[in-house]
Amino acid sequence: LSLDIKGFNNVLVLFLAQSLFGILPLSHPDNAITVDRYATPLHIVPEWYFLPFYAMLKTIPNKTAGLLVMLASLQILFLLAEQRNLTTLIQFKFAFGAREYSIPTIWFICSF
């Protein structure tokens, strides 16, 4: 146990030295480039799941309006998730209402 704590402390000291004092040979040279906050660098490509939001922000020139459109699209997604049919919920509840399978299923899931 004491060797684990010593190893953890050594790694923690290395990480703190890197982050606080900025040991440059371990760093990537692109990290030293000054940043333009209002322009995305050309080498940065958004991930596929951000592409719709990235397109919304790029096509609308006003940044506040783009943000509002992006938030409205998220609100529409949440509203679509809230559309529930009461009869299907009741049928689903009764279909899985029996509890004789639940304890073995929970033990099976927890065994992994």
Short mmCIF file of C-alpha atoms in Angstrom, two decimals:
data_model
loop_
_atom_site.label_atom_id
_atom_site.label_comp_id
_atom_site.label_asym_id
_atom_site.label_seq_id
_atom_site.Cartn_x
_atom_site.Cartn_y
_atom_site.Cartn_z
CA LEU A 1 0.00 0.00 0.00
CA SER A 2 2.77 2.45 0.82
CA LEU A 3 4.44 1.77 -2.56
CA ASP A 4 1.17 2.60 -4.31
CA ILE A 5 0.96 5.89 -2.44
CA LYS A 6 4.59 6.72 -3.27
CA GLY A 7 4.03 5.94 -6.95
CA PHE A 8 0.88 8.02 -7.00
CA ASN A 9 2.74 10.92 -5.37
CA ASN A 10 5.57 10.66 -7.93
CA VAL A 11 3.16 10.76 -10.86
CA LEU A 12 1.24 13.61 -9.22
CA VAL A 13 4.45 15.64 -8.81
CA LEU A 14 5.33 15.07 -12.48
CA PHE A 15 1.87 16.15 -13.64
CA LEU A 16 1.95 19.21 -11.39
CA ALA A 17 5.42 20.17 -12.64
CA GLN A 18 4.22 19.87 -16.23
CA SER A 19 1.05 21.86 -15.71
CA LEU A 20 2.35 24.54 -13.33
CA PHE A 21 5.83 25.21 -14.67
CA GLY A 22 5.19 24.25 -18.31
CA ILE A 23 8.08 21.98 -19.15
CA LEU A 24 8.30 22.88 -22.84
CA PRO A 25 10.25 19.88 -24.23
CA LEU A 26 7.34 17.65 -23.21
CA SER A 27 4.79 19.98 -24.77
CA HIS A 28 3.55 20.16 -28.35
CA PRO A 29 4.84 23.21 -30.29
CA ASP A 30 1.34 24.14 -31.48
CA ASN A 31 0.44 24.92 -27.87
CA ALA A 32 2.70 28.00 -27.94
CA ILE A 33 0.86 29.69 -30.83
CA THR A 34 -1.17 32.74 -29.80
CA VAL A 35 -4.90 32.22 -30.13
CA ASP A 36 -7.45 34.23 -32.10
CA ARG A 37 -10.62 33.72 -30.08
CA TYR A 38 -12.95 34.69 -32.91
CA ALA A 39 -11.66 32.38 -35.64
CA THR A 40 -11.41 28.61 -35.70
CA PRO A 41 -8.01 27.37 -36.90
CA LEU A 42 -8.08 25.51 -40.21
CA HIS A 43 -6.56 22.32 -38.79
CA ILE A 44 -9.39 21.93 -36.27
CA VAL A 45 -12.32 19.97 -37.70
CA PRO A 46 -15.44 19.48 -35.59
CA GLU A 47 -16.47 15.97 -34.67
CA TRP A 48 -19.31 14.44 -36.65
CA TYR A 49 -21.82 14.78 -33.81
CA PHE A 50 -21.14 18.56 -33.60
CA LEU A 51 -21.54 19.18 -37.34
CA PRO A 52 -25.21 20.31 -37.23
CA PHE A 53 -24.49 22.82 -34.47
CA TYR A 54 -21.30 23.96 -36.19
CA ALA A 55 -23.30 24.54 -39.38
CA MET A 56 -25.94 26.51 -37.47
CA LEU A 57 -23.32 28.76 -35.92
CA LYS A 58 -21.50 29.26 -39.24
CA THR A 59 -24.56 30.08 -41.36
CA ILE A 60 -26.12 32.62 -38.98
CA PRO A 61 -23.94 35.76 -38.91
CA ASN A 62 -25.20 37.02 -35.54
CA LYS A 63 -23.59 34.95 -32.77
CA THR A 64 -26.45 35.45 -30.33
CA ALA A 65 -29.04 34.39 -32.90
CA GLY A 66 -26.93 31.35 -33.78
CA LEU A 67 -26.76 30.39 -30.13
CA LEU A 68 -30.51 30.81 -29.76
CA VAL A 69 -31.15 28.64 -32.83
CA MET A 70 -28.81 26.00 -31.44
CA LEU A 71 -30.59 26.02 -28.08
CA ALA A 72 -33.97 25.89 -29.84
CA SER A 73 -32.87 22.79 -31.76
CA LEU A 74 -31.90 21.13 -28.48
CA GLN A 75 -35.25 22.14 -27.01
CA ILE A 76 -37.04 20.51 -29.97
CA LEU A 77 -35.11 17.30 -29.35
CA PHE A 78 -36.13 17.32 -25.69
CA LEU A 79 -39.75 18.02 -26.61
CA LEU A 80 -39.74 15.10 -29.03
CA ALA A 81 -38.44 12.87 -26.26
CA GLU A 82 -41.28 14.01 -24.01
CA GLN A 83 -44.00 12.91 -26.44
CA ARG A 84 -45.31 9.78 -24.79
CA ASN A 85 -48.41 7.77 -25.43
CA LEU A 86 -50.10 6.79 -22.17
CA THR A 87 -51.52 3.53 -23.52
CA THR A 88 -48.13 2.27 -24.70
CA LEU A 89 -46.65 3.11 -21.30
CA ILE A 90 -49.37 1.11 -19.57
CA GLN A 91 -48.89 -1.84 -21.96
CA PHE A 92 -45.13 -1.71 -21.44
CA LYS A 93 -45.61 -1.63 -17.68
CA PHE A 94 -47.88 -4.67 -17.69
CA ALA A 95 -45.74 -6.62 -20.13
CA PHE A 96 -42.77 -6.36 -17.80
CA GLY A 97 -44.75 -6.35 -14.60
CA ALA A 98 -43.69 -9.82 -13.46
CA ARG A 99 -40.76 -9.71 -11.06
CA GLU A 100 -39.63 -13.32 -11.02
CA TYR A 101 -36.90 -12.62 -13.58
CA SER A 102 -35.55 -9.39 -12.06
CA ILE A 103 -33.32 -10.75 -9.28
CA PRO A 104 -31.45 -13.28 -11.49
CA THR A 105 -31.07 -10.61 -14.18
CA ILE A 106 -29.60 -8.13 -11.71
CA TRP A 107 -27.18 -10.76 -10.38
CA PHE A 108 -26.20 -11.68 -13.95
CA ILE A 109 -25.49 -8.05 -14.84
CA CYS A 110 -23.54 -7.44 -11.63
CA SER A 111 -21.42 -10.55 -12.16
CA PHE A 112 -19.47 -8.85 -14.97
#
